[in-house]
Amino acid sequence: MSPVKLYHFPLSAPSRGAYMAAKAVEVPIEIEIVDLFKKEQYKESFLKINPQHCVPTLDDDGFILWESRAIACYLADKYGKDDSLYPKDLKRRALVNQRLYFDSSFLYVKIRAICYPILYQGVTEISKVLKDDLNTTLGFLDKFLENSKWVAGDNYTIADTSIYASVSAILATDWDISAFPNIQRWINECAILPGYADSADGAKRFGDAVKKNLKK
């Protein structure tokens, strides 16, 4: 099997989500780092591949795809050894999709709203409104996990790799999740996810960059 190419920035939560999905399906990957802090996403060579200039971006033998959750679905469908990561059963797949959409349109949006201004716009404090908004969203995730070992059922799926990548980013800023016991339990379970160690390292580096810019 020839490797797929992943344009990747380890500090980016979505990029780490796609990386973990690739590891989970055991497809060989060739990594090309695109350093967002150095604005390498605006290089002409990358813009030709992806005019939206975002990571992750996948190149599978000339087929170009971006948006981390779309990449995860594609990799699981094409390269998964079975359908455990992305079920073929309509209802089980719908639940995985719902969790992926929750991450992309709700959870990660709240995390980015906090961290992007700190990293790029000189903001040095997190407002109460943004804190409360994210904690409300984490409360939903905690509820998802109340009667479920993983975010979409009894085994891990690409919903877990995606949501873990997002949550690990905010946890690396020392976010308090003491009010969310189910998330705490699930985070410990996530240590078995393929690509976990690399993702945890990227999250730590991201958290360190955020904390460096926060008012002491």
mmCIF file with all atom_site columns, C-alpha atoms in Angstrom:
data_model
loop_
_atom_site.group_PDB
_atom_site.id
_atom_site.type_symbol
_atom_site.label_atom_id
_atom_site.label_alt_id
_atom_site.label_comp_id
_atom_site.label_asym_id
_atom_site.label_entity_id
_atom_site.label_seq_id
_atom_site.pdbx_PDB_ins_code
_atom_site.Cartn_x
_atom_site.Cartn_y
_atom_site.Cartn_z
_atom_site.occupancy
_atom_site.B_iso_or_equiv
_atom_site.pdbx_formal_charge
_atom_site.auth_seq_id
_atom_site.auth_comp_id
_atom_site.auth_asym_id
_atom_site.auth_atom_id
_atom_site.pdbx_PDB_model_num
ATOM 1   C CA . MET A 1 1   ? 0.000   0.000  0.000  1.00 0.00 ? 1   MET A CA 1
ATOM 2   C CA . SER A 1 2   ? 1.493   3.352  -1.011 1.00 0.00 ? 2   SER A CA 1
ATOM 3   C CA . PRO A 1 3   ? 1.406   6.078  1.646  1.00 0.00 ? 3   PRO A CA 1
ATOM 4   C CA . VAL A 1 4   ? -1.055  8.928  1.669  1.00 0.00 ? 4   VAL A CA 1
ATOM 5   C CA . LYS A 1 5   ? 0.390   12.382 2.184  1.00 0.00 ? 5   LYS A CA 1
ATOM 6   C CA . LEU A 1 6   ? -0.860  14.497 5.071  1.00 0.00 ? 6   LEU A CA 1
ATOM 7   C CA . TYR A 1 7   ? -0.065  18.176 5.243  1.00 0.00 ? 7   TYR A CA 1
ATOM 8   C CA . HIS A 1 8   ? 0.017   18.544 8.993  1.00 0.00 ? 8   HIS A CA 1
ATOM 9   C CA . PHE A 1 9   ? 0.727   20.938 11.860 1.00 0.00 ? 9   PHE A CA 1
ATOM 10  C CA . PRO A 1 10  ? 1.043   18.991 15.121 1.00 0.00 ? 10  PRO A CA 1
ATOM 11  C CA . LEU A 1 11  ? -0.180  21.921 17.242 1.00 0.00 ? 11  LEU A CA 1
ATOM 12  C CA . SER A 1 12  ? -3.476  22.091 15.317 1.00 0.00 ? 12  SER A CA 1
ATOM 13  C CA . ALA A 1 13  ? -6.265  20.066 16.931 1.00 0.00 ? 13  ALA A CA 1
ATOM 14  C CA . PRO A 1 14  ? -8.078  19.322 13.649 1.00 0.00 ? 14  PRO A CA 1
ATOM 15  C CA . SER A 1 15  ? -4.790  18.286 12.071 1.00 0.00 ? 15  SER A CA 1
ATOM 16  C CA . ARG A 1 16  ? -4.096  15.936 14.967 1.00 0.00 ? 16  ARG A CA 1
ATOM 17  C CA . GLY A 1 17  ? -7.603  14.508 14.583 1.00 0.00 ? 17  GLY A CA 1
ATOM 18  C CA . ALA A 1 18  ? -6.901  13.558 10.978 1.00 0.00 ? 18  ALA A CA 1
ATOM 19  C CA . TYR A 1 19  ? -3.490  12.179 11.948 1.00 0.00 ? 19  TYR A CA 1
ATOM 20  C CA . MET A 1 20  ? -5.064  9.964  14.622 1.00 0.00 ? 20  MET A CA 1
ATOM 21  C CA . ALA A 1 21  ? -7.686  8.719  12.166 1.00 0.00 ? 21  ALA A CA 1
ATOM 22  C CA . ALA A 1 22  ? -4.923  7.752  9.732  1.00 0.00 ? 22  ALA A CA 1
ATOM 23  C CA . LYS A 1 23  ? -3.109  5.915  12.516 1.00 0.00 ? 23  LYS A CA 1
ATOM 24  C CA . ALA A 1 24  ? -6.339  4.162  13.534 1.00 0.00 ? 24  ALA A CA 1
ATOM 25  C CA . VAL A 1 25  ? -6.969  2.793  10.036 1.00 0.00 ? 25  VAL A CA 1
ATOM 26  C CA . GLU A 1 26  ? -3.277  1.849  9.766  1.00 0.00 ? 26  GLU A CA 1
ATOM 27  C CA . VAL A 1 27  ? -2.744  3.487  6.396  1.00 0.00 ? 27  VAL A CA 1
ATOM 28  C CA . PRO A 1 28  ? 0.899   4.433  5.732  1.00 0.00 ? 28  PRO A CA 1
ATOM 29  C CA . ILE A 1 29  ? 1.279   8.212  5.909  1.00 0.00 ? 29  ILE A CA 1
ATOM 30  C CA . GLU A 1 30  ? 3.884   10.618 4.660  1.00 0.00 ? 30  GLU A CA 1
ATOM 31  C CA . ILE A 1 31  ? 3.834   13.769 6.794  1.00 0.00 ? 31  ILE A CA 1
ATOM 32  C CA . GLU A 1 32  ? 4.638   17.207 5.442  1.00 0.00 ? 32  GLU A CA 1
ATOM 33  C CA . ILE A 1 33  ? 4.703   19.865 8.138  1.00 0.00 ? 33  ILE A CA 1
ATOM 34  C CA . VAL A 1 34  ? 2.963   23.164 7.381  1.00 0.00 ? 34  VAL A CA 1
ATOM 35  C CA . ASP A 1 35  ? 3.926   25.547 10.204 1.00 0.00 ? 35  ASP A CA 1
ATOM 36  C CA . LEU A 1 36  ? 0.981   27.895 10.742 1.00 0.00 ? 36  LEU A CA 1
ATOM 37  C CA . PHE A 1 37  ? 3.009   30.068 13.108 1.00 0.00 ? 37  PHE A CA 1
ATOM 38  C CA . LYS A 1 38  ? 5.469   30.710 10.266 1.00 0.00 ? 38  LYS A CA 1
ATOM 39  C CA . LYS A 1 39  ? 2.544   31.247 7.825  1.00 0.00 ? 39  LYS A CA 1
ATOM 40  C CA . GLU A 1 40  ? 3.743   28.398 5.617  1.00 0.00 ? 40  GLU A CA 1
ATOM 41  C CA . GLN A 1 41  ? 0.116   27.771 4.649  1.00 0.00 ? 41  GLN A CA 1
ATOM 42  C CA . TYR A 1 42  ? 0.360   30.817 2.377  1.00 0.00 ? 42  TYR A CA 1
ATOM 43  C CA . LYS A 1 43  ? 3.213   29.419 0.292  1.00 0.00 ? 43  LYS A CA 1
ATOM 44  C CA . GLU A 1 44  ? 2.304   29.373 -3.379 1.00 0.00 ? 44  GLU A CA 1
ATOM 45  C CA . SER A 1 45  ? 2.992   25.640 -3.620 1.00 0.00 ? 45  SER A CA 1
ATOM 46  C CA . PHE A 1 46  ? 0.471   24.921 -0.848 1.00 0.00 ? 46  PHE A CA 1
ATOM 47  C CA . LEU A 1 47  ? -2.125  27.359 -2.159 1.00 0.00 ? 47  LEU A CA 1
ATOM 48  C CA . LYS A 1 48  ? -2.102  25.448 -5.469 1.00 0.00 ? 48  LYS A CA 1
ATOM 49  C CA . ILE A 1 49  ? -3.104  22.331 -3.572 1.00 0.00 ? 49  ILE A CA 1
ATOM 50  C CA . ASN A 1 50  ? -5.530  23.969 -1.163 1.00 0.00 ? 50  ASN A CA 1
ATOM 51  C CA . PRO A 1 51  ? -6.730  27.513 -1.896 1.00 0.00 ? 51  PRO A CA 1
ATOM 52  C CA . GLN A 1 52  ? -8.402  27.552 1.533  1.00 0.00 ? 52  GLN A CA 1
ATOM 53  C CA . HIS A 1 53  ? -4.841  27.171 2.924  1.00 0.00 ? 53  HIS A CA 1
ATOM 54  C CA . CYS A 1 54  ? -5.791  25.086 5.955  1.00 0.00 ? 54  CYS A CA 1
ATOM 55  C CA . VAL A 1 55  ? -4.460  21.979 7.637  1.00 0.00 ? 55  VAL A CA 1
ATOM 56  C CA . PRO A 1 56  ? -4.951  19.120 7.616  1.00 0.00 ? 56  PRO A CA 1
ATOM 57  C CA . THR A 1 57  ? -4.919  18.508 3.890  1.00 0.00 ? 57  THR A CA 1
ATOM 58  C CA . LEU A 1 58  ? -4.778  15.005 2.430  1.00 0.00 ? 58  LEU A CA 1
ATOM 59  C CA . ASP A 1 59  ? -3.246  13.959 -0.875 1.00 0.00 ? 59  ASP A CA 1
ATOM 60  C CA . ASP A 1 60  ? -4.199  10.392 -1.741 1.00 0.00 ? 60  ASP A CA 1
ATOM 61  C CA . ASP A 1 61  ? -2.542  9.712  -5.085 1.00 0.00 ? 61  ASP A CA 1
ATOM 62  C CA . GLY A 1 62  ? -3.647  13.096 -6.417 1.00 0.00 ? 62  GLY A CA 1
ATOM 63  C CA . PHE A 1 63  ? -7.042  13.180 -4.697 1.00 0.00 ? 63  PHE A CA 1
ATOM 64  C CA . ILE A 1 64  ? -6.939  16.289 -2.494 1.00 0.00 ? 64  ILE A CA 1
ATOM 65  C CA . LEU A 1 65  ? -9.200  16.649 0.517  1.00 0.00 ? 65  LEU A CA 1
ATOM 66  C CA . TRP A 1 66  ? -9.285  18.979 3.491  1.00 0.00 ? 66  TRP A CA 1
ATOM 67  C CA . GLU A 1 67  ? -11.439 19.362 6.647  1.00 0.00 ? 67  GLU A CA 1
ATOM 68  C CA . SER A 1 68  ? -10.240 16.918 9.247  1.00 0.00 ? 68  SER A CA 1
ATOM 69  C CA . ARG A 1 69  ? -13.510 15.074 9.808  1.00 0.00 ? 69  ARG A CA 1
ATOM 70  C CA . ALA A 1 70  ? -14.095 14.599 6.074  1.00 0.00 ? 70  ALA A CA 1
ATOM 71  C CA . ILE A 1 71  ? -10.561 13.189 5.886  1.00 0.00 ? 71  ILE A CA 1
ATOM 72  C CA . ALA A 1 72  ? -11.273 10.827 8.786  1.00 0.00 ? 72  ALA A CA 1
ATOM 73  C CA . CYS A 1 73  ? -14.467 9.536  7.127  1.00 0.00 ? 73  CYS A CA 1
ATOM 74  C CA . TYR A 1 74  ? -12.705 9.052  3.800  1.00 0.00 ? 74  TYR A CA 1
ATOM 75  C CA . LEU A 1 75  ? -9.756  7.197  5.330  1.00 0.00 ? 75  LEU A CA 1
ATOM 76  C CA . ALA A 1 76  ? -11.995 4.951  7.431  1.00 0.00 ? 76  ALA A CA 1
ATOM 77  C CA . ASP A 1 77  ? -14.204 4.087  4.451  1.00 0.00 ? 77  ASP A CA 1
ATOM 78  C CA . LYS A 1 78  ? -11.322 3.452  2.066  1.00 0.00 ? 78  LYS A CA 1
ATOM 79  C CA . TYR A 1 79  ? -8.653  1.929  4.275  1.00 0.00 ? 79  TYR A CA 1
ATOM 80  C CA . GLY A 1 80  ? -10.395 0.616  7.405  1.00 0.00 ? 80  GLY A CA 1
ATOM 81  C CA . LYS A 1 81  ? -9.903  -3.121 7.917  1.00 0.00 ? 81  LYS A CA 1
ATOM 82  C CA . ASP A 1 82  ? -13.529 -3.312 9.100  1.00 0.00 ? 82  ASP A CA 1
ATOM 83  C CA . ASP A 1 83  ? -16.271 -0.824 9.873  1.00 0.00 ? 83  ASP A CA 1
ATOM 84  C CA . SER A 1 84  ? -15.621 -0.464 13.612 1.00 0.00 ? 84  SER A CA 1
ATOM 85  C CA . LEU A 1 85  ? -14.161 3.027  13.225 1.00 0.00 ? 85  LEU A CA 1
ATOM 86  C CA . TYR A 1 86  ? -16.986 4.252  10.979 1.00 0.00 ? 86  TYR A CA 1
ATOM 87  C CA . PRO A 1 87  ? -19.926 1.841  11.054 1.00 0.00 ? 87  PRO A CA 1
ATOM 88  C CA . LYS A 1 88  ? -21.813 0.883  7.927  1.00 0.00 ? 88  LYS A CA 1
ATOM 89  C CA . ASP A 1 89  ? -24.999 0.374  9.969  1.00 0.00 ? 89  ASP A CA 1
ATOM 90  C CA . LEU A 1 90  ? -27.140 3.429  9.227  1.00 0.00 ? 90  LEU A CA 1
ATOM 91  C CA . LYS A 1 91  ? -28.066 4.336  12.799 1.00 0.00 ? 91  LYS A CA 1
ATOM 92  C CA . ARG A 1 92  ? -24.619 3.729  14.267 1.00 0.00 ? 92  ARG A CA 1
ATOM 93  C CA . ARG A 1 93  ? -23.017 5.757  11.468 1.00 0.00 ? 93  ARG A CA 1
ATOM 94  C CA . ALA A 1 94  ? -25.542 8.555  11.998 1.00 0.00 ? 94  ALA A CA 1
ATOM 95  C CA . LEU A 1 95  ? -24.528 8.735  15.659 1.00 0.00 ? 95  LEU A CA 1
ATOM 96  C CA . VAL A 1 96  ? -20.828 8.940  14.743 1.00 0.00 ? 96  VAL A CA 1
ATOM 97  C CA . ASN A 1 97  ? -21.667 11.669 12.212 1.00 0.00 ? 97  ASN A CA 1
ATOM 98  C CA . GLN A 1 98  ? -23.666 13.590 14.816 1.00 0.00 ? 98  GLN A CA 1
ATOM 99  C CA . ARG A 1 99  ? -20.684 13.559 17.187 1.00 0.00 ? 99  ARG A CA 1
ATOM 100 C CA . LEU A 1 100 ? -18.344 14.641 14.369 1.00 0.00 ? 100 LEU A CA 1
ATOM 101 C CA . TYR A 1 101 ? -20.658 17.534 13.487 1.00 0.00 ? 101 TYR A CA 1
ATOM 102 C CA . PHE A 1 102 ? -20.930 18.420 17.181 1.00 0.00 ? 102 PHE A CA 1
ATOM 103 C CA . ASP A 1 103 ? -17.141 18.704 17.236 1.00 0.00 ? 103 ASP A CA 1
ATOM 104 C CA . SER A 1 104 ? -16.805 20.682 14.014 1.00 0.00 ? 104 SER A CA 1
ATOM 105 C CA . SER A 1 105 ? -19.690 23.114 14.454 1.00 0.00 ? 105 SER A CA 1
ATOM 106 C CA . PHE A 1 106 ? -19.931 23.393 18.227 1.00 0.00 ? 106 PHE A CA 1
ATOM 107 C CA . LEU A 1 107 ? -17.116 22.080 20.428 1.00 0.00 ? 107 LEU A CA 1
ATOM 108 C CA . TYR A 1 108 ? -14.022 23.022 18.428 1.00 0.00 ? 108 TYR A CA 1
ATOM 109 C CA . VAL A 1 109 ? -15.599 26.360 17.502 1.00 0.00 ? 109 VAL A CA 1
ATOM 110 C CA . LYS A 1 110 ? -15.765 27.285 21.215 1.00 0.00 ? 110 LYS A CA 1
ATOM 111 C CA . ILE A 1 111 ? -12.176 26.173 21.798 1.00 0.00 ? 111 ILE A CA 1
ATOM 112 C CA . ARG A 1 112 ? -10.916 28.135 18.813 1.00 0.00 ? 112 ARG A CA 1
ATOM 113 C CA . ALA A 1 113 ? -12.837 31.242 19.946 1.00 0.00 ? 113 ALA A CA 1
ATOM 114 C CA . ILE A 1 114 ? -10.775 31.173 23.139 1.00 0.00 ? 114 ILE A CA 1
ATOM 115 C CA . CYS A 1 115 ? -7.354  30.204 21.808 1.00 0.00 ? 115 CYS A CA 1
ATOM 116 C CA . TYR A 1 116 ? -7.063  31.922 18.410 1.00 0.00 ? 116 TYR A CA 1
ATOM 117 C CA . PRO A 1 117 ? -7.203  35.495 19.799 1.00 0.00 ? 117 PRO A CA 1
ATOM 118 C CA . ILE A 1 118 ? -4.607  34.581 22.444 1.00 0.00 ? 118 ILE A CA 1
ATOM 119 C CA . LEU A 1 119 ? -2.225  33.105 19.876 1.00 0.00 ? 119 LEU A CA 1
ATOM 120 C CA . TYR A 1 120 ? -2.652  35.639 17.088 1.00 0.00 ? 120 TYR A CA 1
ATOM 121 C CA . GLN A 1 121 ? -4.407  38.810 18.265 1.00 0.00 ? 121 GLN A CA 1
ATOM 122 C CA . GLY A 1 122 ? -2.685  39.821 21.482 1.00 0.00 ? 122 GLY A CA 1
ATOM 123 C CA . VAL A 1 123 ? -5.540  38.841 23.815 1.00 0.00 ? 123 VAL A CA 1
ATOM 124 C CA . THR A 1 124 ? -4.181  37.960 27.276 1.00 0.00 ? 124 THR A CA 1
ATOM 125 C CA . GLU A 1 125 ? -7.297  36.975 29.239 1.00 0.00 ? 125 GLU A CA 1
ATOM 126 C CA . ILE A 1 126 ? -10.213 34.586 28.693 1.00 0.00 ? 126 ILE A CA 1
ATOM 127 C CA . SER A 1 127 ? -13.567 36.293 29.181 1.00 0.00 ? 127 SER A CA 1
ATOM 128 C CA . LYS A 1 128 ? -16.207 34.811 31.461 1.00 0.00 ? 128 LYS A CA 1
ATOM 129 C CA . VAL A 1 129 ? -18.627 34.604 28.518 1.00 0.00 ? 129 VAL A CA 1
ATOM 130 C CA . LEU A 1 130 ? -16.228 32.404 26.533 1.00 0.00 ? 130 LEU A CA 1
ATOM 131 C CA . LYS A 1 131 ? -15.415 30.273 29.583 1.00 0.00 ? 131 LYS A CA 1
ATOM 132 C CA . ASP A 1 132 ? -19.086 29.702 30.342 1.00 0.00 ? 132 ASP A CA 1
ATOM 133 C CA . ASP A 1 133 ? -19.865 28.971 26.708 1.00 0.00 ? 133 ASP A CA 1
ATOM 134 C CA . LEU A 1 134 ? -17.209 26.260 26.472 1.00 0.00 ? 134 LEU A CA 1
ATOM 135 C CA . ASN A 1 135 ? -18.152 24.756 29.821 1.00 0.00 ? 135 ASN A CA 1
ATOM 136 C CA . THR A 1 136 ? -21.780 24.504 28.708 1.00 0.00 ? 136 THR A CA 1
ATOM 137 C CA . THR A 1 137 ? -20.591 22.637 25.613 1.00 0.00 ? 137 THR A CA 1
ATOM 138 C CA . LEU A 1 138 ? -18.348 20.349 27.667 1.00 0.00 ? 138 LEU A CA 1
ATOM 139 C CA . GLY A 1 139 ? -21.434 19.617 29.738 1.00 0.00 ? 139 GLY A CA 1
ATOM 140 C CA . PHE A 1 140 ? -23.127 18.237 26.631 1.00 0.00 ? 140 PHE A CA 1
ATOM 141 C CA . LEU A 1 141 ? -20.117 16.021 25.917 1.00 0.00 ? 141 LEU A CA 1
ATOM 142 C CA . ASP A 1 142 ? -20.153 14.814 29.523 1.00 0.00 ? 142 ASP A CA 1
ATOM 143 C CA . LYS A 1 143 ? -23.815 13.885 29.056 1.00 0.00 ? 143 LYS A CA 1
ATOM 144 C CA . PHE A 1 144 ? -23.019 11.957 25.847 1.00 0.00 ? 144 PHE A CA 1
ATOM 145 C CA . LEU A 1 145 ? -20.558 9.899  27.884 1.00 0.00 ? 145 LEU A CA 1
ATOM 146 C CA . GLU A 1 146 ? -22.896 9.259  30.803 1.00 0.00 ? 146 GLU A CA 1
ATOM 147 C CA . ASN A 1 147 ? -24.105 5.861  29.563 1.00 0.00 ? 147 ASN A CA 1
ATOM 148 C CA . SER A 1 148 ? -21.496 5.204  26.882 1.00 0.00 ? 148 SER A CA 1
ATOM 149 C CA . LYS A 1 149 ? -17.854 4.168  27.192 1.00 0.00 ? 149 LYS A CA 1
ATOM 150 C CA . TRP A 1 150 ? -16.926 6.090  24.040 1.00 0.00 ? 150 TRP A CA 1
ATOM 151 C CA . VAL A 1 151 ? -18.530 9.165  22.501 1.00 0.00 ? 151 VAL A CA 1
ATOM 152 C CA . ALA A 1 152 ? -20.582 7.148  20.002 1.00 0.00 ? 152 ALA A CA 1
ATOM 153 C CA . GLY A 1 153 ? -20.947 3.701  21.521 1.00 0.00 ? 153 GLY A CA 1
ATOM 154 C CA . ASP A 1 154 ? -19.090 0.792  23.079 1.00 0.00 ? 154 ASP A CA 1
ATOM 155 C CA . ASN A 1 155 ? -15.956 0.993  20.929 1.00 0.00 ? 155 ASN A CA 1
ATOM 156 C CA . TYR A 1 156 ? -13.860 3.928  19.824 1.00 0.00 ? 156 TYR A CA 1
ATOM 157 C CA . THR A 1 157 ? -14.546 5.470  16.434 1.00 0.00 ? 157 THR A CA 1
ATOM 158 C CA . ILE A 1 158 ? -13.321 8.409  14.398 1.00 0.00 ? 158 ILE A CA 1
ATOM 159 C CA . ALA A 1 159 ? -15.658 10.505 16.559 1.00 0.00 ? 159 ALA A CA 1
ATOM 160 C CA . ASP A 1 160 ? -13.341 9.805  19.484 1.00 0.00 ? 160 ASP A CA 1
ATOM 161 C CA . THR A 1 161 ? -10.141 10.603 17.589 1.00 0.00 ? 161 THR A CA 1
ATOM 162 C CA . SER A 1 162 ? -11.670 13.886 16.419 1.00 0.00 ? 162 SER A CA 1
ATOM 163 C CA . ILE A 1 163 ? -13.140 14.967 19.767 1.00 0.00 ? 163 ILE A CA 1
ATOM 164 C CA . TYR A 1 164 ? -10.075 13.838 21.723 1.00 0.00 ? 164 TYR A CA 1
ATOM 165 C CA . ALA A 1 165 ? -7.901  16.040 19.508 1.00 0.00 ? 165 ALA A CA 1
ATOM 166 C CA . SER A 1 166 ? -10.128 19.029 20.281 1.00 0.00 ? 166 SER A CA 1
ATOM 167 C CA . VAL A 1 167 ? -10.521 18.431 24.014 1.00 0.00 ? 167 VAL A CA 1
ATOM 168 C CA . SER A 1 168 ? -6.827  17.682 24.540 1.00 0.00 ? 168 SER A CA 1
ATOM 169 C CA . ALA A 1 169 ? -5.998  21.108 23.128 1.00 0.00 ? 169 ALA A CA 1
ATOM 170 C CA . ILE A 1 170 ? -8.003  22.990 25.748 1.00 0.00 ? 170 ILE A CA 1
ATOM 171 C CA . LEU A 1 171 ? -6.923  20.634 28.546 1.00 0.00 ? 171 LEU A CA 1
ATOM 172 C CA . ALA A 1 172 ? -3.316  21.523 27.719 1.00 0.00 ? 172 ALA A CA 1
ATOM 173 C CA . THR A 1 173 ? -4.100  25.112 28.718 1.00 0.00 ? 173 THR A CA 1
ATOM 174 C CA . ASP A 1 174 ? -4.924  23.786 32.235 1.00 0.00 ? 174 ASP A CA 1
ATOM 175 C CA . TRP A 1 175 ? -8.693  23.971 31.723 1.00 0.00 ? 175 TRP A CA 1
ATOM 176 C CA . ASP A 1 176 ? -10.623 22.745 34.749 1.00 0.00 ? 176 ASP A CA 1
ATOM 177 C CA . ILE A 1 177 ? -12.818 19.715 33.976 1.00 0.00 ? 177 ILE A CA 1
ATOM 178 C CA . SER A 1 178 ? -13.442 18.692 37.582 1.00 0.00 ? 178 SER A CA 1
ATOM 179 C CA . ALA A 1 179 ? -17.181 19.243 36.995 1.00 0.00 ? 179 ALA A CA 1
ATOM 180 C CA . PHE A 1 180 ? -17.194 16.658 34.182 1.00 0.00 ? 180 PHE A CA 1
ATOM 181 C CA . PRO A 1 181 ? -16.452 13.203 35.621 1.00 0.00 ? 181 PRO A CA 1
ATOM 182 C CA . ASN A 1 182 ? -17.453 11.357 32.452 1.00 0.00 ? 182 ASN A CA 1
ATOM 183 C CA . ILE A 1 183 ? -15.021 13.394 30.361 1.00 0.00 ? 183 ILE A CA 1
ATOM 184 C CA . GLN A 1 184 ? -12.295 12.728 32.934 1.00 0.00 ? 184 GLN A CA 1
ATOM 185 C CA . ARG A 1 185 ? -12.933 8.986  32.683 1.00 0.00 ? 185 ARG A CA 1
ATOM 186 C CA . TRP A 1 186 ? -13.062 9.091  28.872 1.00 0.00 ? 186 TRP A CA 1
ATOM 187 C CA . ILE A 1 187 ? -9.818  11.083 28.611 1.00 0.00 ? 187 ILE A CA 1
ATOM 188 C CA . ASN A 1 188 ? -8.070  8.306  30.521 1.00 0.00 ? 188 ASN A CA 1
ATOM 189 C CA . GLU A 1 189 ? -9.588  5.715  28.153 1.00 0.00 ? 189 GLU A CA 1
ATOM 190 C CA . CYS A 1 190 ? -8.250  7.703  25.182 1.00 0.00 ? 190 CYS A CA 1
ATOM 191 C CA . ALA A 1 191 ? -4.691  6.650  26.032 1.00 0.00 ? 191 ALA A CA 1
ATOM 192 C CA . ILE A 1 192 ? -5.334  3.518  23.930 1.00 0.00 ? 192 ILE A CA 1
ATOM 193 C CA . LEU A 1 193 ? -6.198  5.489  20.779 1.00 0.00 ? 193 LEU A CA 1
ATOM 194 C CA . PRO A 1 194 ? -3.730  5.034  17.898 1.00 0.00 ? 194 PRO A CA 1
ATOM 195 C CA . GLY A 1 195 ? -1.524  8.103  17.577 1.00 0.00 ? 195 GLY A CA 1
ATOM 196 C CA . TYR A 1 196 ? -2.318  9.154  21.156 1.00 0.00 ? 196 TYR A CA 1
ATOM 197 C CA . ALA A 1 197 ? 1.268   9.904  22.235 1.00 0.00 ? 197 ALA A CA 1
ATOM 198 C CA . ASP A 1 198 ? 2.012   12.101 19.211 1.00 0.00 ? 198 ASP A CA 1
ATOM 199 C CA . SER A 1 199 ? -1.314  13.877 19.623 1.00 0.00 ? 199 SER A CA 1
ATOM 200 C CA . ALA A 1 200 ? -0.761  14.464 23.335 1.00 0.00 ? 200 ALA A CA 1
ATOM 201 C CA . ASP A 1 201 ? 2.664   15.932 22.565 1.00 0.00 ? 201 ASP A CA 1
ATOM 202 C CA . GLY A 1 202 ? 1.182   18.291 19.952 1.00 0.00 ? 202 GLY A CA 1
ATOM 203 C CA . ALA A 1 203 ? -1.541  19.319 22.395 1.00 0.00 ? 203 ALA A CA 1
ATOM 204 C CA . LYS A 1 204 ? 1.056   20.101 25.076 1.00 0.00 ? 204 LYS A CA 1
ATOM 205 C CA . ARG A 1 205 ? 3.007   22.291 22.675 1.00 0.00 ? 205 ARG A CA 1
ATOM 206 C CA . PHE A 1 206 ? -0.214  24.060 21.729 1.00 0.00 ? 206 PHE A CA 1
ATOM 207 C CA . GLY A 1 207 ? -1.150  24.566 25.380 1.00 0.00 ? 207 GLY A CA 1
ATOM 208 C CA . ASP A 1 208 ? 2.293   25.928 26.179 1.00 0.00 ? 208 ASP A CA 1
ATOM 209 C CA . ALA A 1 209 ? 1.986   28.470 23.341 1.00 0.00 ? 209 ALA A CA 1
ATOM 210 C CA . VAL A 1 210 ? -1.403  29.627 24.651 1.00 0.00 ? 210 VAL A CA 1
ATOM 211 C CA . LYS A 1 211 ? -0.303  29.813 28.293 1.00 0.00 ? 211 LYS A CA 1
ATOM 212 C CA . LYS A 1 212 ? 2.794   31.812 27.351 1.00 0.00 ? 212 LYS A CA 1
ATOM 213 C CA . ASN A 1 213 ? 0.548   34.592 26.040 1.00 0.00 ? 213 ASN A CA 1
ATOM 214 C CA . LEU A 1 214 ? -1.897  34.647 28.941 1.00 0.00 ? 214 LEU A CA 1
ATOM 215 C CA . LYS A 1 215 ? -1.616  37.326 31.630 1.00 0.00 ? 215 LYS A CA 1
ATOM 216 C CA . LYS A 1 216 ? 0.026   35.826 34.689 1.00 0.00 ? 216 LYS A CA 1
#
